[in-house]
Every structure is written in C-alpha cells, then in structure tokens.
Amino acid sequence: MKCEDCLSLLEEYGDAELHDRDALRVKAHLALCLTCDEAYAALQQEQQLYAHYQRDLEVTAALWQGVQASLKREAAQPDFEQPAGMAQRLRRFFGETFHAPRFSLALAALLVVIAVGATVLVMKVVNQNSNPAMQASGNIHTTSSASSPHRNTAPSSEDKALAGGTGNSNEPPNSAPEQKNNAVNPPDKNHYAVKQDAPQMIPIRNESTPRQTPLAKVAASKPRSTAEELVRDAEQKYVQAIALLQRDFDQRRSKLDPKLVAKLDASLASIDRTIAETRKAVHQNSDDPIALQYLLTAYAKKVEVLKDVTAN
Amino acid sequence: MHGRIMDAYRLVSQQDGRAGMLMNSSQELIARVRGGDEEAFRLIFDRYIRPVISFIYDMTGQRDLAEELAQETFVRAYRGIQSLKDETKLSTWLFGIAKNVAREALRSRLRENHKVEMENDSVMELSDTELLPDGRLLNKELNRVIHEALATLDQDRRAVFTLKVFHQRSYEEIAAITGFSIPKLKTDLHRARAEMRRRIQPYLGVGYEV
C-alpha cells in the first residue's frame, strides 16, 4: 500500500468503518511506515481531545416537566393523537387511508350500500351457473334507515340520501342465513359459503361455515334494528366477496411483479389487522356505531384493493 | 452490591442492546408507551435526554435553545412513536427528530435575521494567533474553542461531525439520521475534520497535514 492510499483511508480506519481486508492493509502499512503512523497518532490525539469536550449542560427536572406539560396541553386539545387506545389507532389508520378520519353513521351506511352493491355484482357474475336460490342469496335487501335506534335526532341530509338511495325492498332482509337457506335446504341449517377451489357458491355444513361474525352474534342475541341488519348483511357479503377475490389474486400472484405483490400483501395485512381490531371492538361493544362503521369500511377497503388487483 | 447496581446502570445508559438485557429494553418501553404508559416514556426521556440535548446544543450553539428544542424533540417523539418502525433503533430515530427540530429552528432564525450567536470573531483570532496552549488542554478555553469552531462549520458538516466524533455513531446510523448518502457524509466528515483541525491546531501537540 502506498502512503497516499493509506492516508486517504486513515480516518475511516480510525472510525472502525473499514472492511476487514482494508483495515488489515492499513494496519500493516502503519507498522512499517513512520510517517503514516505519526499521522495516525495525530488523528488519535485529536480524537482524544474531542472526547474531553464538555458542554456544561445540565439536565434538570424542569426539562421533563416541560415535556410533560406540553403533552398534557396537547392531550387537552381535541386533535391530539395519543399513542394509546384502539379508537385513536383506528382513526389514524382511516385518516391516512381516506383522508377523512371521521364518518357519520349515515355516511358509513351509504358507503356500505355502495360497496355491497359492487360486491353483489361481482358475486352475480361468479354465480351465473348456480341455482336460482343461491343467486337470490346474493341480493341485497335494505329498508329505510330511519328506524335505526342510533338515530335520535332529525335525519341529516346524508340520512335522507341514504333513505332514498337504498330503496325499499319488500323482501325480508337476507342477513339471517337460517331464514333464506331454509327455503331451499333441509332444516339442518346449512349455510352458503365460498368454496376456495371453485368459483360458485356451494352449500356446506355448519362446521365448515366461516365462523359467525360479531355482527351476526349481535343479531342473534337481541332484536335487530334496520341498521344492524344492513351492516350484518354487508359483512357477510364482504366476507364472501373477499374470499372470491382473494382466490383470484392468489392465482395471479405468480404473474405479478414481486415488489407489487409484496406491497399488496403488506396493505392487505394492514387491513386485516384493522378488521381484527374492529372485530374485537365490535365484540366488546356491539352497540358502538363507530366500531361498526370502521369494521365495514375496513372490509370495503379490502374489497377495493383486491378488486383493483384482479381487474388489472 | 451498590457498585454492581451502579455498573449495571452505567451500562444501561450506554446502548439500547445491552440495556435490554439488564432493564427495560427499548422495545419494551416503546410498547408500553404505545399502550399509554407515561412512566415508560419518562424512562426513555431519562435515557436519551443527555445525548439528545448535547447534539442539539452542538447544532445550535445555544444552551437555552438546546433545552427548548430537546423538549420539542421528545414531545414529537411521543406524538410519533406509532410511526417508529424499527424499535431497536430508538436512539437513531430520536437523533433524527432532534436533527430536524434543530434545523427548523436554525432556518427560522436565519429567516428572521437572528444570526446564531455562535459565529463570532474570537474563533478566527484563536486559530490565527498567539494563543498557544499552556499545557492544560482540557480546560474551559479549549471547550470554548471547540464550541466556536463547530459554529464555523456549515450545518451538514456540523451534524455529521458531531454525530461521528462526539456521539460515535456509525456511518450507517449517521446516514439514517441525516438522510445523507454514505459518500456525502464521508466527504462532509473529512472536510469538517480538516476545518476543525485548523481551528484547534494550536492545542494539538503535533502539527500535521492529512
């Protein structure tokens, strides 16, 4: 090694940032070259001098108190994002996703209706060869939301839009699988579920039916309101649609750019976590309209992502 | 017994990895803070306030401002702790926030035409003249010289120099904190060292050129 080369690597050598091979070469050169060794000694002396630099700073209790006071002040403000709490985390997630962190119940219901409509279309296409009774299970049934127990005030313009937009089907809500399935199946309460390796809906036994959703449990345990029925139906539809779309995505996975697949997987995992968290929230407090709307919006987001992937 | 506890405490205050083996690891503390545990955040504050405030002081050169900005750093850290992806790099993350906070403050001061008072003529006098060392290098005078020499570096070089020389951060960590590429930070560091060397030359026993 030449002195010039050694000197150019000397700082990195002193910083222990050289690769082993270069470090050994420098070390060997320093052992033989007095000039370079002196330069290195000077560098070390310089470093020693800096090591004794004192700033005369004092860390007082007032510093922490200042931080604490700022945090308390911010906590008192409505926009402050505390690190704790599921509600805050959910709000942050949806805030980032939709740039509209707060939805009214009516708006959420409207979103659900739109998303479910799209889902039903997908399912109809998929179920073209299924029997008529099964196709009927893909229909959406809605009633006026005005009867929702969550609505104690005069309906807003969004409420009115929702009431007008959903239509008034005279058919009973299709959200209770027992009711609709009893019409075509034996009374063993078979449910319809998506079979992973086939495009059509097939009847399967209770044991293999996707586990009962929190909303379904809510519905089973107490009298349902129209809004509850709506969201419960929607959840069932989302679960089915997601299973179909996920299967398509899995089939196309190998043809897609691996980086894109990785990103999509990360996004879907993030949405799944949100769904799991909101499920938990709904389970803990089944009357919480915010939790319900977040749950459904998370489903809608997953459907949207999967649809985008499978459509392209 | 007491000595051993003190040794353990000293180790804890040095690095994240070793700290985890002895006390609350950074990961544990972060998880607790995310769960709303303010006391855990207090522990993080206690662990990192000294290096953070030192770094900001090196960047800004003003004690009161450094205290204020260090507080701001921790407030931002608390607010953004959900966004910390790699919990093993808490200190790097904190330094990154501190660097941003310091830069913003310096920028706004420059905008307001309040030149940072670090820049004064005494440094030039020292480097050029007869203020030769009297054998007591590690004294207040030398601290002042280093402090003022730092002020003559531009912000990028000052950040890189401080992080490497005073805080012993690796190039990789400095790149993560500053956002600079490794080649850039190497160049900045080399030039910063050369400039600093020129300022403190009278205090060095050996004159040399690298």
Short mmCIF file of C-alpha atoms in Angstrom, two decimals:
data_model
loop_
_atom_site.label_atom_id
_atom_site.label_comp_id
_atom_site.label_asym_id
_atom_site.label_seq_id
_atom_site.Cartn_x
_atom_site.Cartn_y
_atom_site.Cartn_z
CA MET A 1 0.00 0.00 0.00
CA LYS A 2 1.22 3.48 -0.84
CA CYS A 3 1.31 6.24 1.76
CA GLU A 4 -1.19 8.22 -0.27
CA ASP A 5 -3.67 5.36 -0.16
CA CYS A 6 -3.08 4.79 3.50
CA LEU A 7 -3.64 8.43 4.41
CA SER A 8 -6.86 8.52 2.42
CA LEU A 9 -8.18 5.62 4.47
CA LEU A 10 -6.81 6.76 7.79
CA GLU A 11 -9.96 8.47 9.08
CA GLU A 12 -12.16 5.54 8.19
CA TYR A 13 -9.63 3.25 9.81
CA GLY A 14 -9.76 5.32 12.97
CA ASP A 15 -13.55 5.29 12.84
CA ALA A 16 -13.52 1.49 12.52
CA GLU A 17 -15.54 1.82 9.33
CA LEU A 18 -13.19 -0.04 7.01
CA HIS A 19 -13.82 -3.54 5.82
CA ASP A 20 -11.58 -6.11 7.42
CA ARG A 21 -9.38 -6.52 4.39
CA ASP A 22 -8.66 -2.79 4.03
CA ALA A 23 -8.24 -2.42 7.76
CA LEU A 24 -5.58 -5.12 7.75
CA ARG A 25 -3.77 -3.46 4.87
CA VAL A 26 -3.74 -0.11 6.64
CA LYS A 27 -2.62 -1.72 9.85
CA ALA A 28 0.22 -3.47 8.07
CA HIS A 29 1.29 -0.25 6.39
CA LEU A 30 1.24 1.68 9.67
CA ALA A 31 3.51 -0.92 11.19
CA LEU A 32 6.10 -0.24 8.51
CA CYS A 33 5.70 3.49 7.72
CA LEU A 34 6.72 6.01 10.35
CA THR A 35 5.20 9.00 8.53
CA CYS A 36 1.76 7.46 8.23
CA ASP A 37 1.95 6.13 11.75
CA GLU A 38 2.61 9.64 13.02
CA ALA A 39 -0.33 10.94 11.06
CA TYR A 40 -2.49 8.27 12.64
CA ALA A 41 -1.18 9.12 16.11
CA ALA A 42 -2.07 12.75 15.49
CA LEU A 43 -5.54 11.75 14.44
CA GLN A 44 -5.95 9.77 17.61
CA GLN A 45 -4.70 12.67 19.68
CA GLU A 46 -7.23 14.89 18.01
CA GLN A 47 -9.95 12.39 18.78
CA GLN A 48 -8.86 12.27 22.41
CA LEU A 49 -9.09 15.99 22.61
CA TYR A 50 -12.65 15.94 21.29
CA ALA A 51 -13.51 13.17 23.70
CA HIS A 52 -12.91 15.55 26.57
CA TYR A 53 -15.09 18.26 25.17
CA GLN A 54 -17.56 19.31 27.83
CA ARG A 55 -20.64 21.29 27.07
CA ASP A 56 -21.56 22.39 30.55
CA LEU A 57 -25.15 21.37 30.05
CA GLU A 58 -27.34 20.45 32.93
CA VAL A 59 -30.27 18.10 32.69
CA THR A 60 -32.74 19.35 35.23
CA ALA A 61 -36.12 18.09 36.31
CA ALA A 62 -37.60 21.15 34.66
CA LEU A 63 -36.86 19.63 31.27
CA TRP A 64 -39.09 16.65 31.86
CA GLN A 65 -41.71 18.85 33.46
CA GLY A 66 -41.71 20.96 30.32
CA VAL A 67 -42.22 17.89 28.15
CA GLN A 68 -44.94 16.65 30.46
CA ALA A 69 -46.70 19.99 30.39
CA SER A 70 -46.61 20.10 26.59
CA LEU A 71 -48.04 16.61 26.37
CA LYS A 72 -50.82 17.44 28.77
CA ARG A 73 -51.60 20.61 26.89
CA GLU A 74 -51.83 18.70 23.65
CA ALA A 75 -53.87 15.95 25.23
CA ALA A 76 -56.42 18.57 26.17
CA GLN A 77 -56.77 19.54 22.54
CA PRO A 78 -59.23 17.51 20.50
CA ASP A 79 -56.84 16.88 17.61
CA PHE A 80 -54.10 15.46 19.76
CA GLU A 81 -53.14 11.92 18.82
CA GLN A 82 -52.37 9.92 21.89
CA PRO A 83 -50.38 6.76 21.41
CA ALA A 84 -52.81 4.70 23.40
CA GLY A 85 -56.19 3.37 22.57
CA MET A 86 -57.73 1.44 19.75
CA ALA A 87 -60.00 4.28 18.74
CA GLN A 88 -57.05 6.57 18.11
CA ARG A 89 -55.21 3.92 16.13
CA LEU A 90 -58.26 3.25 14.02
CA ARG A 91 -58.84 6.92 13.45
CA ARG A 92 -55.23 7.33 12.36
CA PHE A 93 -55.48 4.36 10.01
CA PHE A 94 -58.60 5.60 8.36
CA GLY A 95 -57.36 9.14 8.39
CA GLU A 96 -54.35 8.08 6.39
CA THR A 97 -56.35 5.83 4.14
CA PHE A 98 -59.24 8.04 3.28
CA HIS A 99 -58.08 11.48 4.40
CA ALA A 100 -61.40 11.74 6.25
CA PRO A 101 -60.96 10.33 9.68
CA ARG A 102 -64.46 10.86 10.93
CA PHE A 103 -67.54 9.48 9.27
CA SER A 104 -71.11 9.84 10.33
CA LEU A 105 -73.09 6.66 10.70
CA ALA A 106 -75.24 7.63 7.77
CA LEU A 107 -72.25 8.18 5.54
CA ALA A 108 -70.76 4.87 6.61
CA ALA A 109 -74.04 3.13 5.83
CA LEU A 110 -74.10 4.81 2.44
CA LEU A 111 -70.54 3.60 1.78
CA VAL A 112 -71.59 0.13 2.76
CA VAL A 113 -74.55 0.16 0.40
CA ILE A 114 -72.36 1.30 -2.49
CA ALA A 115 -69.66 -1.24 -1.72
CA VAL A 116 -72.13 -4.06 -1.20
CA GLY A 117 -73.80 -3.19 -4.50
CA ALA A 118 -70.50 -3.61 -6.26
CA THR A 119 -69.87 -6.81 -4.36
CA VAL A 120 -73.25 -8.21 -5.34
CA LEU A 121 -72.47 -7.54 -8.98
CA VAL A 122 -69.24 -9.47 -8.67
CA MET A 123 -70.99 -12.33 -6.97
CA LYS A 124 -73.76 -12.43 -9.54
CA VAL A 125 -71.24 -12.78 -12.31
CA VAL A 126 -69.47 -15.51 -10.43
CA ASN A 127 -72.70 -17.29 -9.57
CA GLN A 128 -74.18 -17.28 -13.02
CA ASN A 129 -74.25 -21.06 -13.13
CA SER A 130 -75.56 -21.53 -9.63
CA ASN A 131 -79.14 -22.44 -8.81
CA PRO A 132 -81.69 -19.61 -8.53
CA ALA A 133 -81.99 -19.88 -4.81
CA MET A 134 -78.30 -19.34 -4.44
CA GLN A 135 -78.37 -16.35 -6.72
CA ALA A 136 -81.11 -14.95 -4.56
CA SER A 137 -78.77 -15.08 -1.63
CA GLY A 138 -76.57 -12.56 -3.38
CA ASN A 139 -79.28 -9.93 -3.45
CA ILE A 140 -79.13 -7.06 -1.13
CA HIS A 141 -82.13 -6.16 0.95
CA THR A 142 -82.39 -2.87 2.60
CA THR A 143 -85.01 -0.92 4.40
CA SER A 144 -85.25 2.65 5.44
CA SER A 145 -82.63 3.60 7.93
CA ALA A 146 -84.97 5.98 9.68
CA SER A 147 -85.91 3.29 12.15
CA SER A 148 -82.38 2.83 13.40
CA PRO A 149 -82.17 3.09 17.17
CA HIS A 150 -78.92 5.01 16.75
CA ARG A 151 -80.78 7.92 15.26
CA ASN A 152 -82.25 10.03 17.98
CA THR A 153 -82.08 13.28 16.11
CA ALA A 154 -83.68 14.57 12.97
CA PRO A 155 -82.26 12.89 9.92
CA SER A 156 -79.45 14.79 8.24
CA SER A 157 -79.19 15.31 4.54
CA GLU A 158 -76.94 12.24 4.44
CA ASP A 159 -79.65 10.29 6.24
CA LYS A 160 -82.18 11.39 3.68
CA ALA A 161 -79.88 10.46 0.85
CA LEU A 162 -79.36 7.08 2.41
CA ALA A 163 -83.06 6.52 2.89
CA GLY A 164 -83.73 7.50 -0.70
CA GLY A 165 -80.76 5.69 -2.16
CA THR A 166 -81.20 2.31 -0.63
CA GLY A 167 -84.67 1.67 -1.95
CA ASN A 168 -87.39 -0.13 -0.05
CA SER A 169 -87.42 -3.75 -0.86
CA ASN A 170 -90.38 -5.64 0.48
CA GLU A 171 -88.37 -8.79 0.82
CA PRO A 172 -87.17 -9.65 4.27
CA PRO A 173 -83.52 -8.91 4.97
CA ASN A 174 -81.34 -11.69 3.66
CA SER A 175 -78.95 -11.28 6.51
CA ALA A 176 -80.24 -14.21 8.50
CA PRO A 177 -78.75 -17.26 6.80
CA GLU A 178 -81.19 -19.55 8.54
CA GLN A 179 -84.17 -17.81 7.03
CA LYS A 180 -83.02 -17.71 3.43
CA ASN A 181 -81.44 -21.12 3.47
CA ASN A 182 -84.42 -22.83 4.97
CA ALA A 183 -86.30 -22.09 1.81
CA VAL A 184 -84.05 -24.30 -0.28
CA ASN A 185 -82.21 -26.54 2.11
CA PRO A 186 -83.11 -29.22 4.58
CA PRO A 187 -83.66 -27.96 8.11
CA ASP A 188 -80.12 -28.81 9.16
CA LYS A 189 -79.33 -25.12 8.88
CA ASN A 190 -76.72 -25.47 6.19
CA HIS A 191 -75.11 -22.19 5.24
CA TYR A 192 -73.77 -20.97 1.99
CA ALA A 193 -70.10 -20.31 1.91
CA VAL A 194 -67.42 -19.85 -0.64
CA LYS A 195 -65.50 -22.94 -1.53
CA GLN A 196 -61.90 -21.95 -2.00
CA ASP A 197 -61.22 -24.03 -5.11
CA ALA A 198 -64.46 -23.43 -7.02
CA PRO A 199 -65.96 -20.24 -8.41
CA GLN A 200 -69.53 -20.95 -7.38
CA MET A 201 -71.27 -20.89 -4.05
CA ILE A 202 -71.90 -24.30 -2.62
CA PRO A 203 -73.81 -25.35 0.47
CA ILE A 204 -71.63 -26.66 3.21
CA ARG A 205 -72.24 -27.81 6.73
CA ASN A 206 -72.19 -25.62 9.77
CA GLU A 207 -68.82 -26.92 10.94
CA SER A 208 -67.06 -25.57 7.84
CA THR A 209 -69.03 -22.39 7.55
CA PRO A 210 -66.91 -19.29 8.06
CA ARG A 211 -67.16 -18.53 11.74
CA GLN A 212 -70.05 -16.39 12.82
CA THR A 213 -69.19 -12.75 12.56
CA PRO A 214 -69.50 -10.45 15.57
CA LEU A 215 -72.37 -8.70 13.92
CA ALA A 216 -74.14 -11.98 13.40
CA LYS A 217 -73.67 -12.75 17.06
CA VAL A 218 -75.11 -9.39 17.95
CA ALA A 219 -78.07 -10.08 15.74
CA ALA A 220 -78.64 -13.48 17.26
CA SER A 221 -78.57 -12.22 20.79
CA LYS A 222 -81.06 -9.39 20.60
CA PRO A 223 -83.72 -7.85 18.39
CA ARG A 224 -82.14 -6.29 15.35
CA SER A 225 -82.53 -2.80 14.13
CA THR A 226 -82.62 -2.00 10.46
CA ALA A 227 -79.14 -0.52 10.60
CA GLU A 228 -77.78 -3.60 12.30
CA GLU A 229 -79.33 -5.82 9.69
CA LEU A 230 -77.83 -3.71 6.98
CA VAL A 231 -74.32 -3.85 8.32
CA ARG A 232 -74.58 -7.54 9.20
CA ASP A 233 -75.69 -8.38 5.69
CA ALA A 234 -72.92 -6.29 4.33
CA GLU A 235 -70.34 -8.02 6.45
CA GLN A 236 -71.45 -11.41 5.22
CA LYS A 237 -71.24 -10.21 1.66
CA TYR A 238 -67.84 -8.72 2.17
CA VAL A 239 -66.50 -11.93 3.66
CA GLN A 240 -67.75 -13.90 0.69
CA ALA A 241 -66.56 -11.41 -1.88
CA ILE A 242 -63.16 -11.15 -0.26
CA ALA A 243 -62.78 -14.93 -0.37
CA LEU A 244 -63.54 -14.94 -4.11
CA LEU A 245 -61.30 -12.04 -4.91
CA GLN A 246 -58.52 -13.36 -2.72
CA ARG A 247 -58.60 -16.64 -4.60
CA ASP A 248 -58.28 -14.80 -7.92
CA PHE A 249 -55.45 -12.75 -6.52
CA ASP A 250 -53.66 -15.88 -5.32
CA GLN A 251 -53.99 -17.41 -8.77
CA ARG A 252 -52.50 -14.34 -10.40
CA ARG A 253 -49.84 -13.84 -7.80
CA SER A 254 -47.05 -15.55 -9.75
CA LYS A 255 -47.70 -13.37 -12.81
CA LEU A 256 -47.40 -10.10 -10.92
CA ASP A 257 -44.32 -8.09 -10.14
CA PRO A 258 -42.92 -9.45 -6.85
CA LYS A 259 -42.43 -5.93 -5.49
CA LEU A 260 -46.02 -5.11 -6.21
CA VAL A 261 -47.14 -8.36 -4.61
CA ALA A 262 -45.11 -7.57 -1.53
CA LYS A 263 -46.69 -4.14 -1.28
CA LEU A 264 -50.15 -5.56 -1.79
CA ASP A 265 -49.57 -8.21 0.83
CA ALA A 266 -48.43 -5.56 3.26
CA SER A 267 -51.52 -3.45 2.53
CA LEU A 268 -53.83 -6.42 2.89
CA ALA A 269 -52.14 -7.47 6.11
CA SER A 270 -52.60 -3.96 7.45
CA ILE A 271 -56.28 -4.03 6.54
CA ASP A 272 -56.64 -7.48 8.09
CA ARG A 273 -55.18 -6.17 11.32
CA THR A 274 -57.68 -3.35 11.25
CA ILE A 275 -60.51 -5.77 10.62
CA ALA A 276 -59.34 -7.91 13.52
CA GLU A 277 -59.13 -4.89 15.80
CA THR A 278 -62.50 -3.57 14.80
CA ARG A 279 -63.99 -7.05 15.20
CA LYS A 280 -62.67 -7.05 18.70
CA ALA A 281 -64.11 -3.61 19.32
CA VAL A 282 -67.49 -4.68 17.98
CA HIS A 283 -67.36 -7.79 20.10
CA GLN A 284 -66.63 -5.76 23.20
CA ASN A 285 -69.27 -3.18 22.49
CA SER A 286 -71.80 -4.29 19.97
CA ASP A 287 -73.75 -1.04 20.26
CA ASP A 288 -70.88 1.13 19.21
CA PRO A 289 -71.79 2.58 15.82
CA ILE A 290 -68.27 3.89 15.28
CA ALA A 291 -66.78 0.43 15.65
CA LEU A 292 -69.37 -0.97 13.26
CA GLN A 293 -68.67 1.63 10.65
CA TYR A 294 -64.94 1.13 10.92
CA LEU A 295 -65.36 -2.60 10.56
CA LEU A 296 -67.40 -2.26 7.42
CA THR A 297 -65.16 0.39 5.97
CA ALA A 298 -62.19 -1.89 6.52
CA TYR A 299 -63.98 -4.64 4.64
CA ALA A 300 -64.83 -2.21 1.86
CA LYS A 301 -61.21 -1.18 1.61
CA LYS A 302 -60.07 -4.76 1.31
CA VAL A 303 -62.62 -5.46 -1.40
CA GLU A 304 -61.50 -2.33 -3.20
CA VAL A 305 -57.82 -3.31 -3.08
CA LEU A 306 -58.49 -6.86 -4.21
CA LYS A 307 -60.78 -5.68 -6.98
CA ASP A 308 -58.14 -3.32 -8.26
CA VAL A 309 -55.61 -6.13 -8.35
CA THR A 310 -57.82 -8.68 -10.01
CA ALA A 311 -59.28 -6.19 -12.50
CA ASN A 312 -55.86 -5.17 -13.87
CA MET B 1 -23.71 -4.67 45.80
CA HIS B 2 -24.26 -0.98 45.29
CA GLY B 3 -21.28 -0.86 42.98
CA ARG B 4 -22.73 -3.61 40.84
CA ILE B 5 -26.03 -1.79 40.56
CA MET B 6 -24.22 1.35 39.51
CA ASP B 7 -22.25 -0.61 36.92
CA ALA B 8 -25.47 -2.02 35.59
CA TYR B 9 -26.99 1.43 35.44
CA ARG B 10 -23.99 2.78 33.57
CA LEU B 11 -24.29 0.00 31.03
CA VAL B 12 -27.97 0.67 30.65
CA SER B 13 -27.37 4.28 29.87
CA GLN B 14 -24.91 3.42 27.13
CA GLN B 15 -26.71 1.42 24.48
CA ASP B 16 -30.09 0.06 23.56
CA GLY B 17 -29.00 -3.53 23.03
CA ARG B 18 -27.22 -4.02 26.30
CA ALA B 19 -29.88 -2.06 28.10
CA GLY B 20 -32.44 -4.63 27.06
CA MET B 21 -30.58 -7.36 28.85
CA LEU B 22 -30.47 -5.51 32.12
CA MET B 23 -33.53 -3.36 32.36
CA ASN B 24 -36.41 -2.32 30.23
CA SER B 25 -35.37 -2.77 26.64
CA SER B 26 -36.22 -0.06 24.16
CA GLN B 27 -38.74 -2.37 22.57
CA GLU B 28 -40.49 -2.95 25.86
CA LEU B 29 -40.53 0.72 26.68
CA ILE B 30 -41.90 1.62 23.27
CA ALA B 31 -44.63 -0.99 23.59
CA ARG B 32 -45.55 0.42 26.98
CA VAL B 33 -45.62 3.98 25.67
CA ARG B 34 -47.83 2.86 22.83
CA GLY B 35 -50.12 1.40 25.44
CA GLY B 36 -50.33 4.78 27.13
CA ASP B 37 -47.75 4.29 29.86
CA GLU B 38 -46.31 7.72 30.56
CA GLU B 39 -43.80 6.37 33.04
CA ALA B 40 -42.21 4.31 30.26
CA PHE B 41 -41.82 7.46 28.23
CA ARG B 42 -40.19 9.08 31.22
CA LEU B 43 -37.64 6.26 31.23
CA ILE B 44 -36.94 6.84 27.54
CA PHE B 45 -36.54 10.52 28.26
CA ASP B 46 -34.11 9.87 31.11
CA ARG B 47 -32.11 7.51 28.97
CA TYR B 48 -31.71 9.76 25.96
CA ILE B 49 -32.09 13.35 27.09
CA ARG B 50 -28.39 13.88 27.64
CA PRO B 51 -27.14 12.79 24.20
CA VAL B 52 -30.09 14.47 22.52
CA ILE B 53 -29.60 17.81 24.24
CA SER B 54 -25.84 17.64 23.61
CA PHE B 55 -26.40 17.03 19.94
CA ILE B 56 -28.85 19.90 19.65
CA TYR B 57 -26.50 22.15 21.57
CA ASP B 58 -23.72 21.27 19.14
CA MET B 59 -26.02 22.08 16.27
CA THR B 60 -27.39 25.35 17.60
CA GLY B 61 -24.69 26.53 19.97
CA GLN B 62 -27.15 27.95 22.47
CA ARG B 63 -27.96 26.39 25.77
CA ASP B 64 -31.46 27.78 26.28
CA LEU B 65 -32.42 26.98 22.73
CA ALA B 66 -31.00 23.47 23.08
CA GLU B 67 -33.14 22.86 26.14
CA GLU B 68 -36.22 24.12 24.41
CA LEU B 69 -35.56 22.09 21.29
CA ALA B 70 -34.73 18.95 23.24
CA GLN B 71 -38.15 19.23 24.88
CA GLU B 72 -39.73 19.69 21.48
CA THR B 73 -37.86 16.61 20.26
CA PHE B 74 -39.36 14.44 22.97
CA VAL B 75 -42.83 15.87 22.51
CA ARG B 76 -42.63 15.00 18.82
CA ALA B 77 -41.24 11.58 19.65
CA TYR B 78 -44.20 10.89 21.92
CA ARG B 79 -46.61 12.04 19.28
CA GLY B 80 -44.99 9.98 16.56
CA ILE B 81 -43.98 6.86 18.42
CA GLN B 82 -46.57 4.87 16.49
CA SER B 83 -44.65 5.57 13.32
CA LEU B 84 -41.39 4.13 14.63
CA LYS B 85 -40.94 1.00 12.54
CA ASP B 86 -37.76 -0.48 13.94
CA GLU B 87 -37.93 -0.40 17.72
CA THR B 88 -34.29 -1.43 18.01
CA LYS B 89 -33.27 1.91 16.53
CA LEU B 90 -34.91 4.18 19.02
CA SER B 91 -31.87 6.37 19.60
CA THR B 92 -31.24 6.78 15.88
CA TRP B 93 -34.86 7.76 15.46
CA LEU B 94 -34.63 10.27 18.30
CA PHE B 95 -31.48 11.79 16.84
CA GLY B 96 -33.27 12.10 13.53
CA ILE B 97 -36.08 14.05 15.16
CA ALA B 98 -33.57 16.17 17.03
CA LYS B 99 -31.74 16.96 13.81
CA ASN B 100 -34.99 18.06 12.16
CA VAL B 101 -36.02 20.15 15.13
CA ALA B 102 -32.61 21.84 15.25
CA ARG B 103 -32.58 22.51 11.52
CA GLU B 104 -36.04 24.01 11.59
CA ALA B 105 -35.06 26.28 14.45
CA LEU B 106 -31.88 27.40 12.73
CA ARG B 107 -33.70 28.01 9.49
CA SER B 108 -36.40 30.09 11.13
CA ARG B 109 -33.77 32.08 12.99
CA LEU B 110 -31.91 32.78 9.80
CA ARG B 111 -35.16 33.81 8.19
CA GLU B 112 -35.74 36.24 11.00
CA ASN B 113 -32.21 37.53 10.55
CA HIS B 114 -31.25 36.50 14.02
CA LYS B 115 -27.85 35.15 13.26
CA VAL B 116 -26.92 32.36 15.57
CA GLU B 117 -24.56 33.86 18.04
CA MET B 118 -22.09 31.05 17.73
CA GLU B 119 -20.45 32.81 14.87
CA ASN B 120 -18.10 35.35 16.34
CA ASP B 121 -14.66 36.56 15.66
CA SER B 122 -12.94 35.02 18.61
CA VAL B 123 -12.56 31.73 16.79
CA MET B 124 -10.67 33.35 13.99
CA GLU B 125 -8.43 35.09 16.47
CA LEU B 126 -7.66 31.85 18.18
CA SER B 127 -6.78 29.99 15.06
CA ASP B 128 -4.54 32.65 13.70
CA THR B 129 -2.63 33.98 16.58
CA GLU B 130 -0.54 33.64 19.58
CA LEU B 131 -3.00 31.90 21.89
CA LEU B 132 -0.77 28.91 22.28
CA PRO B 133 -1.58 26.06 24.57
CA ASP B 134 -0.16 26.28 28.02
CA GLY B 135 -0.12 22.56 28.63
CA ARG B 136 -3.60 22.37 30.09
CA LEU B 137 -5.55 21.31 27.04
CA LEU B 138 -8.68 20.13 28.67
CA ASN B 139 -9.83 23.39 30.12
CA LYS B 140 -12.59 25.83 29.58
CA GLU B 141 -10.64 27.64 26.93
CA LEU B 142 -10.37 24.54 24.81
CA ASN B 143 -14.06 23.81 25.25
CA ARG B 144 -14.80 27.29 24.06
CA VAL B 145 -12.51 26.88 21.07
CA ILE B 146 -14.15 23.64 20.04
CA HIS B 147 -17.57 25.11 20.56
CA GLU B 148 -16.79 28.11 18.42
CA ALA B 149 -15.02 26.07 15.80
CA LEU B 150 -18.14 23.97 15.44
CA ALA B 151 -20.06 27.13 14.70
CA THR B 152 -17.95 27.80 11.65
CA LEU B 153 -18.97 24.52 10.02
CA ASP B 154 -21.95 24.51 7.77
CA GLN B 155 -24.97 22.66 9.07
CA ASP B 156 -24.43 19.42 7.19
CA ARG B 157 -20.81 19.11 8.21
CA ARG B 158 -21.60 20.10 11.76
CA ALA B 159 -24.26 17.41 12.02
CA VAL B 160 -22.05 14.71 10.56
CA PHE B 161 -19.00 15.72 12.60
CA THR B 162 -20.95 15.89 15.84
CA LEU B 163 -22.64 12.55 15.30
CA LYS B 164 -19.40 10.79 14.44
CA VAL B 165 -16.88 12.43 16.73
CA PHE B 166 -18.95 13.24 19.79
CA HIS B 167 -21.63 10.57 19.63
CA GLN B 168 -19.67 7.75 17.98
CA ARG B 169 -22.41 6.92 15.53
CA SER B 170 -21.59 4.60 12.64
CA TYR B 171 -21.76 5.88 9.07
CA GLU B 172 -24.89 3.83 8.60
CA GLU B 173 -26.56 5.43 11.58
CA ILE B 174 -25.50 8.90 10.52
CA ALA B 175 -26.97 8.24 7.09
CA ALA B 176 -30.23 7.17 8.73
CA ILE B 177 -30.30 10.24 10.97
CA THR B 178 -29.37 12.83 8.39
CA GLY B 179 -30.70 11.26 5.24
CA PHE B 180 -27.33 11.75 3.56
CA SER B 181 -25.69 9.15 1.36
CA ILE B 182 -22.59 7.45 2.73
CA PRO B 183 -20.27 9.10 0.16
CA LYS B 184 -21.66 12.53 1.01
CA LEU B 185 -21.33 12.07 4.71
CA LYS B 186 -17.78 10.75 4.29
CA THR B 187 -16.84 13.85 2.32
CA ASP B 188 -18.56 16.13 4.81
CA LEU B 189 -16.88 14.41 7.70
CA HIS B 190 -13.44 14.64 6.11
CA ARG B 191 -13.86 18.34 5.38
CA ALA B 192 -15.32 19.05 8.80
CA ARG B 193 -12.36 17.34 10.43
CA ALA B 194 -9.96 19.38 8.34
CA GLU B 195 -11.70 22.63 9.26
CA MET B 196 -11.87 21.73 12.91
CA ARG B 197 -8.24 20.71 12.86
CA ARG B 198 -7.27 24.09 11.57
CA ARG B 199 -9.15 25.77 14.42
CA ILE B 200 -7.72 23.67 17.18
CA GLN B 201 -4.25 23.36 15.73
CA PRO B 202 -2.61 25.41 18.48
CA TYR B 203 -3.93 22.95 21.02
CA LEU B 204 -2.54 19.92 19.32
CA GLY B 205 0.89 18.73 20.26
CA VAL B 206 1.77 17.68 16.74
CA GLY B 207 1.27 19.65 13.58
CA TYR B 208 0.44 17.53 10.57
CA GLU B 209 -1.31 17.53 7.31
CA VAL B 210 -3.51 14.67 6.25
#
